[in-house]
PDB file of C-alpha atoms and ligand atoms in Angstrom:
ATOM      1  CA  UNK A  18      -0.159  -0.092   0.074  1.00  0.00           C
ATOM      2  CA  UNK A  19       1.088   3.504  -0.992  1.00  0.00           C
ATOM      3  CA  UNK A  20      -0.148   6.340   1.021  1.00  0.00           C
ATOM      4  CA  UNK A  21       0.480  10.303  -0.054  1.00  0.00           C
ATOM      5  CA  UNK A  22      -0.202  13.061   2.319  1.00  0.00           C
ATOM      6  CA  UNK A  23      -0.466  16.496   0.748  1.00  0.00           C
ATOM      7  CA  UNK A  24      -0.638  19.068   3.837  1.00  0.00           C
ATOM      8  CA  UNK A  25       0.789  22.594   4.326  1.00  0.00           C
ATOM      9  CA  UNK A  26       1.816  21.458   7.816  1.00  0.00           C
ATOM     10  CA  UNK A  27       4.093  18.117   7.167  1.00  0.00           C
ATOM     11  CA  UNK A  28       5.387  18.312  10.934  1.00  0.00           C
ATOM     12  CA  UNK A  29       1.903  17.515  12.198  1.00  0.00           C
ATOM     13  CA  UNK A  30       1.745  14.015  10.709  1.00  0.00           C
ATOM     14  CA  UNK A  31       6.138  13.181  10.133  1.00  0.00           C
ATOM     15  CA  UNK A  32       6.328  12.442  14.244  1.00  0.00           C
ATOM     16  CA  UNK A  33       3.361  10.544  14.916  1.00  0.00           C
ATOM     17  CA  UNK A  34       3.115   8.164  11.690  1.00  0.00           C
ATOM     18  CA  UNK A  35       6.729   6.841  12.651  1.00  0.00           C
ATOM     19  CA  UNK A  36       6.385   5.587  16.246  1.00  0.00           C
ATOM     20  CA  UNK A  37       5.289   1.992  17.396  1.00  0.00           C
ATOM     21  CA  UNK A  38       3.161  -0.401  14.640  1.00  0.00           C
ATOM     22  CA  UNK A  39       3.059   2.238  12.189  1.00  0.00           C
ATOM     23  CA  UNK A  40       6.682   2.680  12.417  1.00  0.00           C
ATOM     24  CA  UNK A  41       7.158  -0.852  12.726  1.00  0.00           C
ATOM     25  CA  UNK A  42       4.931  -1.703   9.292  1.00  0.00           C
ATOM     26  CA  UNK A  43       6.597   0.978   7.537  1.00  0.00           C
ATOM     27  CA  UNK A  44      10.001  -0.466   8.335  1.00  0.00           C
ATOM     28  CA  UNK A  45       8.727  -4.120   7.069  1.00  0.00           C
ATOM     29  CA  UNK A  46       7.294  -2.061   3.693  1.00  0.00           C
ATOM     30  CA  UNK A  47       3.806  -3.254   4.148  1.00  0.00           C
ATOM     31  CA  UNK A  48       3.185   0.632   3.693  1.00  0.00           C
ATOM     32  CA  UNK A  49       4.849   3.339   2.319  1.00  0.00           C
ATOM     33  CA  UNK A  50       4.091   6.364   3.529  1.00  0.00           C
ATOM     34  CA  UNK A  51       5.486  10.158   1.586  1.00  0.00           C
ATOM     35  CA  UNK A  52       4.242  13.730   2.937  1.00  0.00           C
ATOM     36  CA  UNK A  53       3.888  16.601   0.348  1.00  0.00           C
ATOM     37  CA  UNK A  54       4.208  20.067   1.211  1.00  0.00           C
ATOM     38  CA  UNK A  55       1.040  21.679  -0.535  1.00  0.00           C
ATOM     39  CA  UNK A  56       3.235  25.033  -0.927  1.00  0.00           C
ATOM     40  CA  UNK A  57       5.579  23.295  -3.143  1.00  0.00           C
ATOM     41  CA  UNK A  58       2.937  23.280  -5.485  1.00  0.00           C
ATOM     42  CA  UNK A  59       2.038  27.196  -5.648  1.00  0.00           C
ATOM     43  CA  UNK A  60       2.225  29.128  -8.478  1.00  0.00           C
ATOM     44  CA  UNK A  61       3.466  32.535  -6.465  1.00  0.00           C
ATOM     45  CA  UNK A  62       6.459  33.458  -5.087  1.00  0.00           C
ATOM     46  CA  UNK A  63       4.847  34.054  -1.812  1.00  0.00           C
ATOM     47  CA  UNK A  64       4.536  30.318  -1.459  1.00  0.00           C
ATOM     48  CA  UNK A  65       0.517  32.207  -0.704  1.00  0.00           C
ATOM     49  CA  UNK A  66      -2.126  28.665  -0.341  1.00  0.00           C
ATOM     50  CA  UNK A  67      -5.179  30.722   0.393  1.00  0.00           C
ATOM     51  CA  UNK A  68      -6.783  33.596  -0.640  1.00  0.00           C
ATOM     52  CA  UNK A  69     -10.177  35.424   0.541  1.00  0.00           C
ATOM     53  CA  UNK A  70     -13.586  34.103  -0.138  1.00  0.00           C
ATOM     54  CA  UNK A  71     -15.612  35.125  -3.598  1.00  0.00           C
ATOM     55  CA  UNK A  72     -18.760  36.706  -2.270  1.00  0.00           C
ATOM     56  CA  UNK A  73     -17.117  37.694   1.263  1.00  0.00           C
ATOM     57  CA  UNK A  74     -16.997  36.706   4.674  1.00  0.00           C
ATOM     58  CA  UNK A  75     -14.647  35.572   7.163  1.00  0.00           C
ATOM     59  CA  UNK A  76     -11.790  33.519   6.734  1.00  0.00           C
ATOM     60  CA  UNK A  77      -9.597  32.181   3.966  1.00  0.00           C
ATOM     61  CA  UNK A  78     -10.421  29.386   1.722  1.00  0.00           C
ATOM     62  CA  UNK A  79      -7.336  27.130   0.290  1.00  0.00           C
ATOM     63  CA  UNK A  80      -6.703  27.468  -3.546  1.00  0.00           C
ATOM     64  CA  UNK A  81      -7.657  24.770  -6.154  1.00  0.00           C
ATOM     65  CA  UNK A  82      -4.126  25.057  -8.184  1.00  0.00           C
ATOM     66  CA  UNK A  83      -1.627  23.888  -5.548  1.00  0.00           C
ATOM     67  CA  UNK A  84      -4.015  20.377  -4.974  1.00  0.00           C
ATOM     68  CA  UNK A  85      -4.455  19.996  -8.636  1.00  0.00           C
ATOM     69  CA  UNK A  86      -0.699  20.110  -8.856  1.00  0.00           C
ATOM     70  CA  UNK A  87       0.046  18.190  -6.093  1.00  0.00           C
ATOM     71  CA  UNK A  88      -2.291  15.120  -7.355  1.00  0.00           C
ATOM     72  CA  UNK A  89      -0.844  15.605 -10.779  1.00  0.00           C
ATOM     73  CA  UNK A  90       2.979  15.316  -9.614  1.00  0.00           C
ATOM     74  CA  UNK A  91       2.100  12.488  -7.382  1.00  0.00           C
ATOM     75  CA  UNK A  92       0.335  10.403  -9.743  1.00  0.00           C
ATOM     76  CA  UNK A  93       3.210  11.177 -11.987  1.00  0.00           C
ATOM     77  CA  UNK A  94       6.177  10.466  -9.459  1.00  0.00           C
ATOM     78  CA  UNK A  95       4.314   7.442  -8.052  1.00  0.00           C
ATOM     79  CA  UNK A  96       3.198   5.566 -11.060  1.00  0.00           C
ATOM     80  CA  UNK A  97      -0.326   6.015  -9.558  1.00  0.00           C
ATOM     81  CA  UNK A  98      -2.864   4.651 -12.178  1.00  0.00           C
ATOM     82  CA  UNK A  99      -6.205   4.875 -10.021  1.00  0.00           C
ATOM     83  CA  UNK A 100      -5.808   6.430  -6.731  1.00  0.00           C
ATOM     84  CA  UNK A 101      -8.609   7.105  -3.868  1.00  0.00           C
ATOM     85  CA  UNK A 102      -7.954  10.999  -3.511  1.00  0.00           C
ATOM     86  CA  UNK A 103      -9.774  11.312   0.048  1.00  0.00           C
ATOM     87  CA  UNK A 104     -10.225  14.919   1.347  1.00  0.00           C
ATOM     88  CA  UNK A 105     -10.410  15.430   5.368  1.00  0.00           C
ATOM     89  CA  UNK A 106     -13.333  18.086   5.875  1.00  0.00           C
ATOM     90  CA  UNK A 107     -16.230  17.811   8.803  1.00  0.00           C
ATOM     91  CA  UNK A 108     -18.848  17.872   5.446  1.00  0.00           C
ATOM     92  CA  UNK A 109     -17.572  14.147   4.786  1.00  0.00           C
ATOM     93  CA  UNK A 110     -19.036  10.773   5.100  1.00  0.00           C
ATOM     94  CA  UNK A 111     -18.670   9.800   9.281  1.00  0.00           C
ATOM     95  CA  UNK A 112     -15.447   7.464   9.025  1.00  0.00           C
ATOM     96  CA  UNK A 113     -15.820   3.842  10.986  1.00  0.00           C
ATOM     97  CA  UNK A 114     -14.144   0.627  11.161  1.00  0.00           C
ATOM     98  CA  UNK A 115     -15.663  -0.600   8.297  1.00  0.00           C
ATOM     99  CA  UNK A 116     -14.282   2.356   5.938  1.00  0.00           C
ATOM    100  CA  UNK A 117     -10.809   1.090   7.470  1.00  0.00           C
ATOM    101  CA  UNK A 118     -11.151  -2.449   6.085  1.00  0.00           C
ATOM    102  CA  UNK A 119     -12.121  -1.159   2.786  1.00  0.00           C
ATOM    103  CA  UNK A 120      -9.213   1.248   2.537  1.00  0.00           C
ATOM    104  CA  UNK A 121      -6.898  -2.184   3.266  1.00  0.00           C
ATOM    105  CA  UNK A 122      -8.074  -3.097  -0.106  1.00  0.00           C
ATOM    106  CA  UNK A 123      -6.752  -0.080  -2.139  1.00  0.00           C
ATOM    107  CA  UNK A 124      -3.055   0.119  -2.912  1.00  0.00           C
ATOM    108  CA  UNK A 125      -2.788   4.063  -3.646  1.00  0.00           C
ATOM    109  CA  UNK A 126      -4.273   6.390  -1.785  1.00  0.00           C
ATOM    110  CA  UNK A 127      -3.882  10.165  -1.361  1.00  0.00           C
ATOM    111  CA  UNK A 128      -5.351  12.179   1.518  1.00  0.00           C
ATOM    112  CA  UNK A 129      -5.666  16.063   1.169  1.00  0.00           C
ATOM    113  CA  UNK A 130      -5.634  18.088   4.355  1.00  0.00           C
ATOM    114  CA  UNK A 131      -7.776  21.013   4.517  1.00  0.00           C
ATOM    115  CA  UNK A 132      -7.126  24.008   6.563  1.00  0.00           C
ATOM    116  CA  UNK A 133      -8.618  27.496   7.485  1.00  0.00           C
ATOM    117  CA  UNK A 134     -11.989  28.054   6.261  1.00  0.00           C
ATOM    118  CA  UNK A 135     -12.405  25.035   3.888  1.00  0.00           C
ATOM    119  CA  UNK A 136     -11.139  24.349   0.335  1.00  0.00           C
ATOM    120  CA  UNK A 137     -12.211  26.068  -3.007  1.00  0.00           C
ATOM    121  CA  UNK A 138     -15.220  23.649  -4.245  1.00  0.00           C
ATOM    122  CA  UNK A 139     -13.669  23.016  -7.230  1.00  0.00           C
ATOM    123  CA  UNK A 140     -11.091  20.607  -5.504  1.00  0.00           C
ATOM    124  CA  UNK A 141     -14.277  18.568  -4.690  1.00  0.00           C
ATOM    125  CA  UNK A 142     -15.642  18.546  -8.155  1.00  0.00           C
ATOM    126  CA  UNK A 143     -12.442  17.536 -10.100  1.00  0.00           C
ATOM    127  CA  UNK A 144     -10.055  16.088  -8.015  1.00  0.00           C
ATOM    128  CA  UNK A 145     -11.389  14.049  -4.594  1.00  0.00           C
ATOM    129  CA  UNK A 146     -13.139  10.682  -4.775  1.00  0.00           C
ATOM    130  CA  UNK A 147     -14.161  10.202  -1.247  1.00  0.00           C
ATOM    131  CA  UNK A 148     -14.786  13.071   1.607  1.00  0.00           C
ATOM    132  CA  UNK A 149     -14.346  11.728   5.186  1.00  0.00           C
ATOM    133  CA  UNK A 150     -15.077  13.242   8.349  1.00  0.00           C
ATOM    134  CA  UNK A 151     -13.769  11.765  11.315  1.00  0.00           C
ATOM    135  CA  UNK A 152     -16.635  13.404  14.132  1.00  0.00           C
ATOM    136  CA  UNK A 153     -18.992  16.074  14.265  1.00  0.00           C
ATOM    137  CA  UNK A 154     -16.524  18.638  15.664  1.00  0.00           C
ATOM    138  CA  UNK A 155     -14.199  21.118  13.865  1.00  0.00           C
ATOM    139  CA  UNK A 156     -10.312  20.637  13.804  1.00  0.00           C
ATOM    140  CA  UNK A 157      -7.988  23.340  13.102  1.00  0.00           C
ATOM    141  CA  UNK A 158      -7.071  21.172  10.135  1.00  0.00           C
ATOM    142  CA  UNK A 159      -7.553  17.831   8.400  1.00  0.00           C
ATOM    143  CA  UNK A 160      -3.734  16.347   9.615  1.00  0.00           C
ATOM    144  CA  UNK A 161      -4.760  14.742  12.901  1.00  0.00           C
ATOM    145  CA  UNK A 162      -7.778  13.338  10.907  1.00  0.00           C
ATOM    146  CA  UNK A 163      -5.711  11.887   8.390  1.00  0.00           C
ATOM    147  CA  UNK A 164      -3.649  10.640  10.821  1.00  0.00           C
ATOM    148  CA  UNK A 165      -6.477   8.736  12.326  1.00  0.00           C
ATOM    149  CA  UNK A 166      -7.814   7.381   9.424  1.00  0.00           C
ATOM    150  CA  UNK A 167      -4.290   6.282   8.328  1.00  0.00           C
ATOM    151  CA  UNK A 168      -3.279   4.726  11.628  1.00  0.00           C
ATOM    152  CA  UNK A 169      -6.368   2.499  11.469  1.00  0.00           C
ATOM    153  CA  UNK A 170      -5.984   1.136   8.310  1.00  0.00           C
ATOM    154  CA  UNK A 171      -2.270   0.010   8.618  1.00  0.00           C
ATOM    155  CA  UNK A 172      -2.813  -1.294  12.048  1.00  0.00           C
ATOM    156  CA  UNK A 173      -5.547  -3.981  10.139  1.00  0.00           C
ATOM    157  CA  UNK A 174      -2.895  -4.502   6.981  1.00  0.00           C
ATOM    158  CA  UNK A 175      -1.869  -8.638   7.680  1.00  0.00           C
ATOM    159  CA  UNK A 176       1.507  -8.366   9.519  1.00  0.00           C
ATOM    160  CA  UNK A 177       1.430  -5.121  10.964  1.00  0.00           C
ATOM    161  CA  UNK A 178      -0.122  -6.166  14.335  1.00  0.00           C
ATOM    162  CA  UNK A 179       1.685  -9.567  15.409  1.00  0.00           C
ATOM    163  CA  UNK A 180      -0.966 -10.905  17.124  1.00  0.00           C
ATOM    164  CA  UNK A 181      -3.746 -10.549  14.649  1.00  0.00           C
ATOM    165  CA  UNK A 182      -6.353 -12.288  16.416  1.00  0.00           C
ATOM    166  CA  UNK A 183      -5.936  -8.885  18.753  1.00  0.00           C
ATOM    167  CA  UNK A 184      -7.677  -6.887  16.021  1.00  0.00           C
ATOM    168  CA  UNK A 185      -9.762  -9.374  15.336  1.00  0.00           C
ATOM    169  CA  UNK A 186     -11.679  -8.809  18.606  1.00  0.00           C
ATOM    170  CA  UNK A 187     -11.540  -5.145  18.611  1.00  0.00           C
ATOM    171  CA  UNK A 188     -14.325  -3.143  19.730  1.00  0.00           C
ATOM    172  CA  UNK A 189     -16.573  -2.571  16.418  1.00  0.00           C
ATOM    173  CA  UNK A 190     -15.197  -5.515  14.647  1.00  0.00           C
ATOM    174  CA  UNK A 191     -18.380  -7.394  15.438  1.00  0.00           C
ATOM    175  CA  UNK A 192     -20.436  -4.064  15.658  1.00  0.00           C
ATOM    176  CA  UNK A 193     -20.191  -4.511  19.382  1.00  0.00           C
ATOM    177  CA  UNK A 194     -18.029  -3.080  22.005  1.00  0.00           C
ATOM    178  CA  UNK A 195     -14.734  -4.738  23.292  1.00  0.00           C
ATOM    179  CA  UNK A 196     -15.222  -6.389  26.885  1.00  0.00           C
ATOM    180  CA  UNK A 197     -13.033  -5.347  29.861  1.00  0.00           C
ATOM    181  CA  UNK A 198      -9.622  -6.796  30.270  1.00  0.00           C
ATOM    182  CA  UNK A 199      -7.278  -7.458  33.192  1.00  0.00           C
ATOM    183  CA  UNK A 200      -3.329  -8.539  33.444  1.00  0.00           C
ATOM    184  CA  UNK A 201      -1.573  -9.444  36.575  1.00  0.00           C
ATOM    185  CA  UNK A 202      -1.797  -8.868  39.286  1.00  0.00           C
ATOM    186  CA  UNK A 203      -4.711 -10.583  40.414  1.00  0.00           C
ATOM    187  CA  UNK A 204      -5.648  -8.280  43.350  1.00  0.00           C
ATOM    188  CA  UNK A 205      -4.726  -4.251  42.559  1.00  0.00           C
ATOM    189  CA  UNK A 206      -5.368  -2.154  45.592  1.00  0.00           C
ATOM    190  CA  UNK A 207      -8.141  -4.636  46.668  1.00  0.00           C
ATOM    191  CA  UNK A 208      -9.475  -4.586  42.856  1.00  0.00           C
ATOM    192  CA  UNK A 209      -9.767  -8.142  41.704  1.00  0.00           C
ATOM    193  CA  UNK A 210      -9.862  -9.895  38.514  1.00  0.00           C
ATOM    194  CA  UNK A 211     -13.135 -11.636  37.977  1.00  0.00           C
ATOM    195  CA  UNK A 212     -12.987 -15.329  39.191  1.00  0.00           C
ATOM    196  CA  UNK A 213     -14.021 -16.437  35.750  1.00  0.00           C
ATOM    197  CA  UNK A 214     -11.098 -15.445  33.847  1.00  0.00           C
ATOM    198  CA  UNK A 215      -8.837 -17.189  36.487  1.00  0.00           C
ATOM    199  CA  UNK A 216     -10.786 -20.341  35.986  1.00  0.00           C
ATOM    200  CA  UNK A 217      -9.207 -21.782  32.811  1.00  0.00           C
ATOM    201  CA  UNK A 218     -12.949 -22.643  31.501  1.00  0.00           C
ATOM    202  CA  UNK A 219     -12.527 -21.489  27.973  1.00  0.00           C
ATOM    203  CA  UNK A 220     -16.252 -21.693  27.040  1.00  0.00           C
ATOM    204  CA  UNK A 221     -17.727 -19.569  30.330  1.00  0.00           C
ATOM    205  CA  UNK A 222     -14.398 -16.953  29.798  1.00  0.00           C
ATOM    206  CA  UNK A 223     -15.862 -17.121  26.385  1.00  0.00           C
ATOM    207  CA  UNK A 224     -19.330 -16.472  27.561  1.00  0.00           C
ATOM    208  CA  UNK A 225     -18.480 -13.700  30.360  1.00  0.00           C
ATOM    209  CA  UNK A 226     -16.746 -11.780  27.579  1.00  0.00           C
ATOM    210  CA  UNK A 227     -19.404 -11.698  25.270  1.00  0.00           C
ATOM    211  CA  UNK A 228     -21.998 -11.017  28.058  1.00  0.00           C
ATOM    212  CA  UNK A 229     -20.004  -7.668  28.929  1.00  0.00           C
ATOM    213  CA  UNK A 230     -19.334  -6.672  25.489  1.00  0.00           C
ATOM    214  CA  UNK A 231     -22.922  -6.475  25.056  1.00  0.00           C
ATOM    215  CA  UNK A 232     -23.886  -5.016  28.409  1.00  0.00           C
ATOM    216  CA  UNK A 233     -21.089  -2.374  27.761  1.00  0.00           C
ATOM    217  CA  UNK A 234     -22.469  -1.888  24.384  1.00  0.00           C
ATOM    218  CA  UNK A 235     -26.315  -1.867  25.449  1.00  0.00           C
ATOM    219  CA  UNK A 236     -25.161   1.014  28.406  1.00  0.00           C
ATOM    220  CA  UNK A 237     -23.117   2.945  26.399  1.00  0.00           C
ATOM    221  CA  UNK A 238     -23.909   2.185  22.475  1.00  0.00           C
ATOM    222  CA  UNK A 239     -27.597   1.903  22.148  1.00  0.00           C
ATOM    223  CA  UNK A 240     -27.479   3.025  18.261  1.00  0.00           C
ATOM    224  CA  UNK A 241     -24.852   0.022  18.064  1.00  0.00           C
ATOM    225  CA  UNK A 242     -26.875  -2.160  20.265  1.00  0.00           C
ATOM    226  CA  UNK A 243     -30.155  -1.799  18.292  1.00  0.00           C
TER     227      UNK A 243
HETATM  228  N1  ADE B 320     -11.298  18.861   9.187  1.00  0.00           N
HETATM  229  C1  ADE B 320     -11.386  19.350  10.494  1.00  0.00           C
HETATM  230  N2  ADE B 320     -12.126  19.021  11.117  1.00  0.00           N
HETATM  231  C2  ADE B 320     -12.298  17.492  10.626  1.00  0.00           C
HETATM  232  C3  ADE B 320     -13.150  16.542  10.867  1.00  0.00           C
HETATM  233  N3  ADE B 320     -14.287  16.787  12.218  1.00  0.00           N
HETATM  234  N4  ADE B 320     -12.740  15.152  10.077  1.00  0.00           N
HETATM  235  C4  ADE B 320     -12.395  15.074   9.194  1.00  0.00           C
HETATM  236  N5  ADE B 320     -11.631  16.344   8.725  1.00  0.00           N
HETATM  237  C5  ADE B 320     -11.674  17.557   9.532  1.00  0.00           C
END
């Protein structure tokens, strides 16, 4: 899988995507991630990427030109044939685990990170194949949102997590929340591990976990429980 991220703030992404599971996946060459500075694709000497909105009003709009030139450059230099071009925006389709799994089937992903008031609508019209929101709140830009999506996709690539079972039993994998987990010691400051988990009885343990998952889902996420 090849992932290219177009952003005016490369530093926001470079550090976090160079740690832990994502770092190892990159080292194992399961995924190739590259960052492209939007300002490198401007056509003015001040490297200005934004401008005031037609029709007036507050805020700045990111110009169409740098995003178009960046994507054209990536297609050419990376040899992308039919990449998914994803715009991170609060106006996008809500992101979830199902979409994360869908993305693992793609080989070429390009993330466009907006900022300020928004991006010129022609980026959507002529460039973007998918718009994604990570939730009903406004971030300062699309970078953190892109990072969330990239992280959640990479950990699903076979080989990224050493214990694949661990990913398959995550919350949402079966449309329910995960059950409680414990590790040593058995008694921590008077809080004890439930007996059943110490019993060695696999069927009872599985039954307890399922029940706890359902209880949690019912009390915290009625929408999923239904
Ligand atoms: N950019 C700003 N807010 C966002 C959100 N909630 N999801 C995706 N991209 C964003």
